[in-house]
């Protein structure tokens, strides 16, 4: 399984970090998981599922 950092997620979707944070806070983007005490990331499978929702027009 591949884990994506916030900068990688931002590049993948064209978001700024503040937009990514705002979407996560609003519940419109999946939240990251803690992979260590000082690091969060998104699982590739979660982002793949998010891609499918975006293609269907659901943020």
GROMACS .gro file of C-alpha atoms in nm:
model
   59
    1UNK     CA    1   0.000   0.000   0.000
    2UNK     CA    2   0.129   0.344  -0.089
    3UNK     CA    3   0.087   0.637   0.149
    4UNK     CA    4   0.057   0.994   0.020
    5UNK     CA    5   0.178   1.295   0.216
    6UNK     CA    6  -0.010   1.626   0.215
    7UNK     CA    7   0.219   1.777  -0.053
    8UNK     CA    8   0.165   1.471  -0.274
    9UNK     CA    9  -0.214   1.492  -0.228
   10UNK     CA   10  -0.203   1.863  -0.311
   11UNK     CA   11  -0.010   1.794  -0.631
   12UNK     CA   12  -0.243   1.509  -0.726
   13UNK     CA   13  -0.557   1.724  -0.697
   14UNK     CA   14  -0.417   2.071  -0.760
   15UNK     CA   15  -0.509   2.194  -0.411
   16UNK     CA   16  -0.317   2.425  -0.184
   17UNK     CA   17  -0.251   2.291   0.166
   18UNK     CA   18  -0.504   2.536   0.310
   19UNK     CA   19  -0.770   2.416   0.064
   20UNK     CA   20  -0.692   2.054   0.151
   21UNK     CA   21  -0.729   2.132   0.522
   22UNK     CA   22  -1.053   2.323   0.461
   23UNK     CA   23  -1.204   2.034   0.259
   24UNK     CA   24  -1.106   1.778   0.524
   25UNK     CA   25  -1.252   1.996   0.801
   26UNK     CA   26  -1.575   2.040   0.603
   27UNK     CA   27  -1.603   1.662   0.550
   28UNK     CA   28  -1.570   1.697   0.173
   29UNK     CA   29  -1.238   1.510   0.151
   30UNK     CA   30  -1.124   1.201   0.343
   31UNK     CA   31  -0.918   1.278   0.653
   32UNK     CA   32  -0.558   1.159   0.681
   33UNK     CA   33  -0.446   0.890   0.922
   34UNK     CA   34  -0.159   0.912   1.167
   35UNK     CA   35   0.120   0.687   1.044
   36UNK     CA   36   0.361   0.799   1.316
   37UNK     CA   37   0.343   1.043   1.607
   38UNK     CA   38   0.438   1.339   1.385
   39UNK     CA   39   0.322   1.231   1.041
   40UNK     CA   40  -0.013   1.194   0.867
   41UNK     CA   41  -0.086   1.051   0.524
   42UNK     CA   42  -0.363   0.927   0.298
   43UNK     CA   43  -0.378   0.566   0.181
   44UNK     CA   44  -0.364   0.527  -0.195
   45UNK     CA   45  -0.681   0.317  -0.188
   46UNK     CA   46  -0.869   0.599  -0.013
   47UNK     CA   47  -0.756   0.847  -0.277
   48UNK     CA   48  -0.854   0.606  -0.554
   49UNK     CA   49  -1.203   0.587  -0.404
   50UNK     CA   50  -1.209   0.968  -0.382
   51UNK     CA   51  -1.119   0.985  -0.752
   52UNK     CA   52  -1.423   0.773  -0.836
   53UNK     CA   53  -1.650   1.006  -0.636
   54UNK     CA   54  -1.504   1.310  -0.813
   55UNK     CA   55  -1.561   1.150  -1.153
   56UNK     CA   56  -1.925   1.092  -1.057
   57UNK     CA   57  -1.954   1.457  -0.957
   58UNK     CA   58  -1.962   1.407  -0.580
   59UNK     CA   59  -1.696   1.597  -0.384
   0.00000   0.00000   0.00000
